[in-house]
């Protein structure tokens, strides 16, 4: 699977809020770092947490950019009364995501 294929699959899973597909895409032990906590966890534990909280919120304006090491996904969502914008950097080896860094920003203006 190419990085472009992986990016398209990621965008589809995000749009469909398909946690099972995310599980299939990740190496279960892949490190996932998030800016909101400045901490890392495994993909498996992060996905377990998402399921425990009842799944993913709806994402809009999903855009991907393919790189030689994987891809970047930019998207937005609404959570706890706030607009959030995400930039996800995903490293791919073969047909698995082996690392993710996720930067989450709160929208501060009314835009």
CSV table of N, CA and C in Angstrom, one decimal:
chain,number,residue,atom,x,y,z
A,1,UNK,N,0.9,-1.2,0.0
A,1,UNK,CA,0.0,0.0,0.0
A,1,UNK,C,0.9,1.2,0.0
A,2,UNK,N,0.6,2.2,-0.8
A,2,UNK,CA,1.4,3.4,-0.9
A,2,UNK,C,1.0,4.4,0.2
A,3,UNK,N,1.8,5.4,0.4
A,3,UNK,CA,1.5,6.4,1.4
A,3,UNK,C,0.2,7.2,1.0
A,4,UNK,N,0.0,7.4,-0.3
A,4,UNK,CA,-1.2,8.0,-0.8
A,4,UNK,C,-2.4,7.1,-0.5
A,5,UNK,N,-2.3,5.8,-0.7
A,5,UNK,CA,-3.4,4.9,-0.3
A,5,UNK,C,-3.7,4.9,1.2
A,6,UNK,N,-2.6,5.0,2.0
A,6,UNK,CA,-2.8,5.1,3.4
A,6,UNK,C,-3.5,6.4,3.8
A,7,UNK,N,-3.1,7.5,3.2
A,7,UNK,CA,-3.7,8.8,3.5
A,7,UNK,C,-5.2,8.8,3.1
A,8,UNK,N,-5.5,8.2,2.0
A,8,UNK,CA,-7.0,8.1,1.6
A,8,UNK,C,-7.8,7.2,2.5
A,9,UNK,N,-7.2,6.1,3.0
A,9,UNK,CA,-7.8,5.2,3.9
A,9,UNK,C,-8.1,5.9,5.2
A,10,UNK,N,-7.0,6.7,5.7
A,10,UNK,CA,-7.2,7.4,7.0
A,10,UNK,C,-8.3,8.4,6.9
A,11,UNK,N,-8.3,9.2,5.8
A,11,UNK,CA,-9.4,10.2,5.6
A,11,UNK,C,-10.7,9.6,5.6
A,12,UNK,N,-10.9,8.5,5.0
A,12,UNK,CA,-12.2,7.8,4.9
A,12,UNK,C,-12.6,7.3,6.3
A,13,UNK,N,-11.6,6.7,7.1
A,13,UNK,CA,-11.9,6.2,8.4
A,13,UNK,C,-12.3,7.4,9.3
A,14,UNK,N,-11.6,8.5,9.2
A,14,UNK,CA,-11.9,9.7,10.0
A,14,UNK,C,-13.3,10.2,9.7
A,15,UNK,N,-13.6,10.3,8.4
A,15,UNK,CA,-15.0,10.8,8.0
A,15,UNK,C,-16.1,9.9,8.5
A,16,UNK,N,-15.8,8.6,8.5
A,16,UNK,CA,-16.8,7.6,8.9
A,16,UNK,C,-16.7,7.3,10.4
A,17,UNK,N,-15.7,7.8,11.1
A,17,UNK,CA,-15.5,7.6,12.5
A,17,UNK,C,-15.4,6.1,12.8
A,18,UNK,N,-14.6,5.5,12.0
A,18,UNK,CA,-14.4,4.0,12.0
A,18,UNK,C,-13.2,3.6,12.8
A,19,UNK,N,-13.4,3.4,14.1
A,19,UNK,CA,-12.3,3.1,15.0
A,19,UNK,C,-11.8,1.7,14.7
A,20,UNK,N,-12.6,0.8,14.2
A,20,UNK,CA,-12.1,-0.6,13.8
A,20,UNK,C,-11.1,-0.4,12.7
A,21,UNK,N,-11.3,0.4,11.7
A,21,UNK,CA,-10.4,0.6,10.6
A,21,UNK,C,-9.1,1.3,11.1
A,22,UNK,N,-9.2,2.2,12.1
A,22,UNK,CA,-8.0,2.8,12.6
A,22,UNK,C,-7.1,1.7,13.3
A,23,UNK,N,-7.8,0.8,14.0
A,23,UNK,CA,-7.1,-0.3,14.7
A,23,UNK,C,-6.3,-1.1,13.7
A,24,UNK,N,-6.9,-1.3,12.5
A,24,UNK,CA,-6.3,-2.1,11.5
A,24,UNK,C,-5.1,-1.4,10.8
A,25,UNK,N,-5.2,-0.1,10.8
A,25,UNK,CA,-4.1,0.7,10.1
A,25,UNK,C,-2.9,0.9,11.0
A,26,UNK,N,-3.0,0.9,12.3
A,26,UNK,CA,-1.9,1.1,13.2
A,26,UNK,C,-1.2,-0.2,13.6
A,27,UNK,N,0.1,-0.1,13.7
A,27,UNK,CA,0.9,-1.0,14.5
A,27,UNK,C,0.4,-0.8,16.0
A,28,UNK,N,-0.1,-1.8,16.7
A,28,UNK,CA,-0.7,-1.6,18.0
A,28,UNK,C,0.2,-0.9,19.0
A,29,UNK,N,1.5,-1.1,18.8
A,29,UNK,CA,2.5,-0.5,19.8
A,29,UNK,C,3.0,0.9,19.3
A,30,UNK,N,2.5,1.4,18.2
A,30,UNK,CA,3.0,2.6,17.6
A,30,UNK,C,2.8,3.7,18.6
A,31,UNK,N,3.8,4.6,18.8
A,31,UNK,CA,3.7,5.7,19.8
A,31,UNK,C,2.8,6.8,19.2
A,32,UNK,N,1.9,7.3,20.0
A,32,UNK,CA,1.0,8.4,19.6
A,32,UNK,C,1.3,9.5,20.6
A,33,UNK,N,1.7,10.7,20.2
A,33,UNK,CA,1.9,11.8,21.0
A,33,UNK,C,0.8,12.9,20.7
A,34,UNK,N,0.3,13.5,21.8
A,34,UNK,CA,-0.7,14.5,21.6
A,34,UNK,C,-0.3,15.8,22.3
A,35,UNK,N,-0.5,16.9,21.6
A,35,UNK,CA,-0.1,18.2,22.2
A,35,UNK,C,-0.9,18.6,23.4
A,36,UNK,N,-2.2,18.1,23.5
A,36,UNK,CA,-3.0,18.5,24.7
A,36,UNK,C,-2.5,18.0,26.0
A,37,UNK,N,-1.8,16.9,26.0
A,37,UNK,CA,-1.3,16.3,27.2
A,37,UNK,C,0.3,16.3,27.2
A,38,UNK,N,0.9,16.6,26.1
A,38,UNK,CA,2.3,16.5,25.9
A,38,UNK,C,2.8,15.2,26.4
A,39,UNK,N,2.1,14.1,26.1
A,39,UNK,CA,2.4,12.8,26.5
A,39,UNK,C,2.2,11.8,25.4
A,40,UNK,N,2.9,10.7,25.4
A,40,UNK,CA,2.7,9.6,24.5
A,40,UNK,C,2.0,8.4,25.1
A,41,UNK,N,1.3,7.7,24.2
A,41,UNK,CA,0.7,6.4,24.6
A,41,UNK,C,0.8,5.5,23.4
A,42,UNK,N,0.4,4.3,23.5
A,42,UNK,CA,0.4,3.4,22.3
A,42,UNK,C,-0.9,3.6,21.6
A,43,UNK,N,-0.9,3.3,20.3
A,43,UNK,CA,-2.1,3.4,19.5
A,43,UNK,C,-3.2,2.6,20.1
A,44,UNK,N,-2.8,1.4,20.5
A,44,UNK,CA,-3.9,0.5,21.0
A,44,UNK,C,-4.5,1.1,22.3
A,45,UNK,N,-3.8,1.7,23.2
A,45,UNK,CA,-4.4,2.2,24.4
A,45,UNK,C,-5.2,3.5,24.0
A,46,UNK,N,-4.8,4.3,23.1
A,46,UNK,CA,-5.5,5.4,22.7
A,46,UNK,C,-6.8,5.1,22.0
A,47,UNK,N,-6.8,4.0,21.2
A,47,UNK,CA,-8.1,3.6,20.6
A,47,UNK,C,-9.0,3.0,21.6
A,48,UNK,N,-8.4,2.3,22.6
A,48,UNK,CA,-9.3,1.7,23.7
A,48,UNK,C,-10.0,2.9,24.4
A,49,UNK,N,-9.3,4.0,24.6
A,49,UNK,CA,-9.9,5.1,25.3
A,49,UNK,C,-11.0,5.8,24.5
A,50,UNK,N,-10.8,5.8,23.2
A,50,UNK,CA,-11.8,6.4,22.3
A,50,UNK,C,-13.1,5.6,22.4
A,51,UNK,N,-12.9,4.3,22.3
A,51,UNK,CA,-14.1,3.4,22.4
A,51,UNK,C,-14.8,3.5,23.8
A,52,UNK,N,-14.0,3.6,24.8
A,52,UNK,CA,-14.6,3.8,26.2
A,52,UNK,C,-15.4,5.1,26.3
A,53,UNK,N,-15.0,6.1,25.6
A,53,UNK,CA,-15.7,7.4,25.6
A,53,UNK,C,-16.8,7.5,24.6
A,54,UNK,N,-17.1,6.4,23.9
A,54,UNK,CA,-18.3,6.3,23.0
A,54,UNK,C,-18.0,6.6,21.6
A,55,UNK,N,-16.7,6.7,21.2
A,55,UNK,CA,-16.3,6.9,19.8
A,55,UNK,C,-15.8,8.3,19.5
A,56,UNK,N,-15.6,8.5,18.3
A,56,UNK,CA,-15.1,9.8,17.8
A,56,UNK,C,-16.1,10.8,17.5
A,57,UNK,N,-15.8,12.1,17.6
A,57,UNK,CA,-16.7,13.2,17.2
A,57,UNK,C,-16.7,13.3,15.7
A,58,UNK,N,-17.6,14.1,15.1
A,58,UNK,CA,-17.6,14.3,13.7
A,58,UNK,C,-16.5,15.2,13.3
A,59,UNK,N,-15.8,14.9,12.2
A,59,UNK,CA,-14.7,15.7,11.7
A,59,UNK,C,-15.1,16.3,10.4
A,60,UNK,N,-14.7,17.6,10.1
A,60,UNK,CA,-15.0,18.3,8.9
A,60,UNK,C,-13.7,18.7,8.2
A,61,UNK,N,-13.8,19.1,7.0
A,61,UNK,CA,-12.7,19.7,6.2
A,61,UNK,C,-11.4,18.8,6.4
A,62,UNK,N,-11.6,17.5,6.1
A,62,UNK,CA,-10.5,16.6,6.2
A,62,UNK,C,-9.6,16.7,4.9
A,63,UNK,N,-8.3,17.0,5.1
A,63,UNK,CA,-7.3,17.2,4.0
A,63,UNK,C,-6.1,16.4,4.4
A,64,UNK,N,-5.5,15.8,3.4
A,64,UNK,CA,-4.3,15.1,3.6
A,64,UNK,C,-3.2,15.5,2.6
A,65,UNK,N,-2.0,15.5,3.0
A,65,UNK,CA,-0.8,15.7,2.2
A,65,UNK,C,0.2,14.6,2.3
A,66,UNK,N,0.5,14.0,1.2
A,66,UNK,CA,1.4,12.8,1.2
A,66,UNK,C,2.8,13.3,1.3
A,67,UNK,N,3.6,12.5,2.1
A,67,UNK,CA,5.1,12.8,2.2
A,67,UNK,C,5.8,11.6,1.8
A,68,UNK,N,7.2,11.6,1.8
A,68,UNK,CA,8.0,10.4,1.6
A,68,UNK,C,8.0,9.5,2.8
A,69,UNK,N,7.7,10.0,4.0
A,69,UNK,CA,7.7,9.2,5.2
A,69,UNK,C,6.3,8.8,5.7
A,70,UNK,N,5.2,9.3,5.0
A,70,UNK,CA,3.8,9.0,5.4
A,70,UNK,C,2.9,10.0,4.9
A,71,UNK,N,2.2,10.7,5.8
A,71,UNK,CA,1.3,11.8,5.4
A,71,UNK,C,0.9,12.6,6.6
A,72,UNK,N,0.3,13.8,6.2
A,72,UNK,CA,-0.2,14.7,7.2
A,72,UNK,C,-1.7,14.9,7.0
A,73,UNK,N,-2.5,14.9,8.0
A,73,UNK,CA,-3.9,15.1,7.9
A,73,UNK,C,-4.3,16.3,8.7
A,74,UNK,N,-5.0,17.2,8.1
A,74,UNK,CA,-5.6,18.4,8.8
A,74,UNK,C,-7.1,18.3,8.8
A,75,UNK,N,-7.7,18.6,10.0
A,75,UNK,CA,-9.1,18.5,10.1
A,75,UNK,C,-9.6,19.4,11.2
A,76,UNK,N,-10.9,19.5,11.3
A,76,UNK,CA,-11.6,20.2,12.4
A,76,UNK,C,-12.7,19.4,13.0
A,77,UNK,N,-13.0,19.8,14.3
A,77,UNK,CA,-14.2,19.1,14.9
A,77,UNK,C,-14.7,20.1,16.0
A,78,UNK,N,-15.8,19.8,16.5
A,78,UNK,CA,-16.5,20.6,17.6
A,78,UNK,C,-16.6,19.6,18.8
A,79,UNK,N,-16.0,20.0,19.9
A,79,UNK,CA,-16.0,19.2,21.1
A,79,UNK,C,-16.1,20.0,22.4
A,80,UNK,N,-17.0,19.7,23.3
A,80,UNK,CA,-17.2,20.4,24.5
A,80,UNK,C,-17.5,21.9,24.3
A,81,UNK,N,-18.2,22.2,23.3
A,81,UNK,CA,-18.6,23.6,23.0
A,81,UNK,C,-17.5,24.4,22.3
A,82,UNK,N,-16.4,23.8,21.9
A,82,UNK,CA,-15.3,24.5,21.3
A,82,UNK,C,-15.0,23.9,19.9
A,83,UNK,N,-14.6,24.8,19.0
A,83,UNK,CA,-14.0,24.4,17.7
A,83,UNK,C,-12.6,24.0,17.9
A,84,UNK,N,-12.2,22.8,17.4
A,84,UNK,CA,-10.8,22.4,17.5
A,84,UNK,C,-10.3,22.1,16.1
A,85,UNK,N,-9.0,22.4,15.9
A,85,UNK,CA,-8.3,22.1,14.7
A,85,UNK,C,-7.2,21.2,15.0
A,86,UNK,N,-7.0,20.2,14.1
A,86,UNK,CA,-6.0,19.1,14.3
A,86,UNK,C,-5.1,19.1,13.2
A,87,UNK,N,-3.8,18.8,13.5
A,87,UNK,CA,-2.8,18.5,12.4
A,87,UNK,C,-2.2,17.2,12.9
A,88,UNK,N,-2.4,16.1,12.1
A,88,UNK,CA,-1.9,14.8,12.5
A,88,UNK,C,-0.7,14.4,11.5
A,89,UNK,N,0.4,14.1,12.1
A,89,UNK,CA,1.6,13.7,11.3
A,89,UNK,C,1.7,12.2,11.5
A,90,UNK,N,1.6,11.4,10.4
A,90,UNK,CA,1.6,9.9,10.5
A,90,UNK,C,2.7,9.3,9.7
A,91,UNK,N,3.5,8.5,10.4
A,91,UNK,CA,4.6,7.8,9.7
A,91,UNK,C,4.2,6.4,9.3
A,92,UNK,N,4.5,6.0,8.1
A,92,UNK,CA,4.0,4.7,7.5
A,92,UNK,C,5.2,3.9,7.2
A,93,UNK,N,5.1,2.6,7.5
A,93,UNK,CA,6.1,1.6,7.1
A,93,UNK,C,5.2,0.4,6.5
A,94,UNK,N,5.4,0.1,5.3
A,94,UNK,CA,4.6,-0.9,4.6
A,94,UNK,C,3.2,-0.5,4.6
A,95,UNK,N,2.3,-1.3,5.3
A,95,UNK,CA,0.9,-1.0,5.3
A,95,UNK,C,0.4,-0.6,6.7
A,96,UNK,N,1.3,-0.2,7.6
A,96,UNK,CA,1.0,0.2,8.9
A,96,UNK,C,1.5,1.6,9.3
A,97,UNK,N,0.7,2.2,10.1
A,97,UNK,CA,1.1,3.5,10.7
A,97,UNK,C,2.0,3.1,11.9
A,98,UNK,N,3.2,3.6,12.0
A,98,UNK,CA,4.2,3.2,13.0
A,98,UNK,C,4.4,4.4,14.0
A,99,UNK,N,3.9,5.6,13.8
A,99,UNK,CA,4.1,6.7,14.7
A,99,UNK,C,3.1,7.8,14.3
A,100,UNK,N,2.6,8.5,15.3
A,100,UNK,CA,1.7,9.6,15.1
A,100,UNK,C,2.0,10.7,16.1
A,101,UNK,N,2.0,11.9,15.6
A,101,UNK,CA,2.1,13.1,16.4
A,101,UNK,C,0.8,13.9,16.1
A,102,UNK,N,0.1,14.3,17.1
A,102,UNK,CA,-1.2,15.0,16.9
A,102,UNK,C,-1.2,16.3,17.6
A,103,UNK,N,-1.3,17.4,16.8
A,103,UNK,CA,-1.3,18.8,17.4
A,103,UNK,C,-2.8,19.3,17.3
A,104,UNK,N,-3.3,19.7,18.5
A,104,UNK,CA,-4.7,20.1,18.6
A,104,UNK,C,-4.7,21.5,19.1
A,105,UNK,N,-5.4,22.4,18.4
A,105,UNK,CA,-5.5,23.8,18.8
A,105,UNK,C,-7.0,24.2,18.9
A,106,UNK,N,-7.3,25.0,19.9
A,106,UNK,CA,-8.6,25.5,20.1
A,106,UNK,C,-8.8,26.8,19.3
A,107,UNK,N,-9.9,26.9,18.6
A,107,UNK,CA,-10.1,28.1,17.9
A,107,UNK,C,-10.4,29.3,18.9
A,108,UNK,N,-9.7,30.4,18.8
A,108,UNK,CA,-9.9,31.4,19.7
A,108,UNK,C,-10.7,32.6,19.3
A,109,UNK,N,-11.0,32.7,18.0
A,109,UNK,CA,-11.9,33.7,17.5
A,109,UNK,C,-13.2,33.2,17.0
A,110,UNK,N,-14.2,34.0,16.6
A,110,UNK,CA,-15.5,33.5,16.2
A,110,UNK,C,-15.6,32.9,14.9
A,111,UNK,N,-14.5,33.1,14.1
A,111,UNK,CA,-14.5,32.6,12.7
A,111,UNK,C,-15.0,31.4,12.3
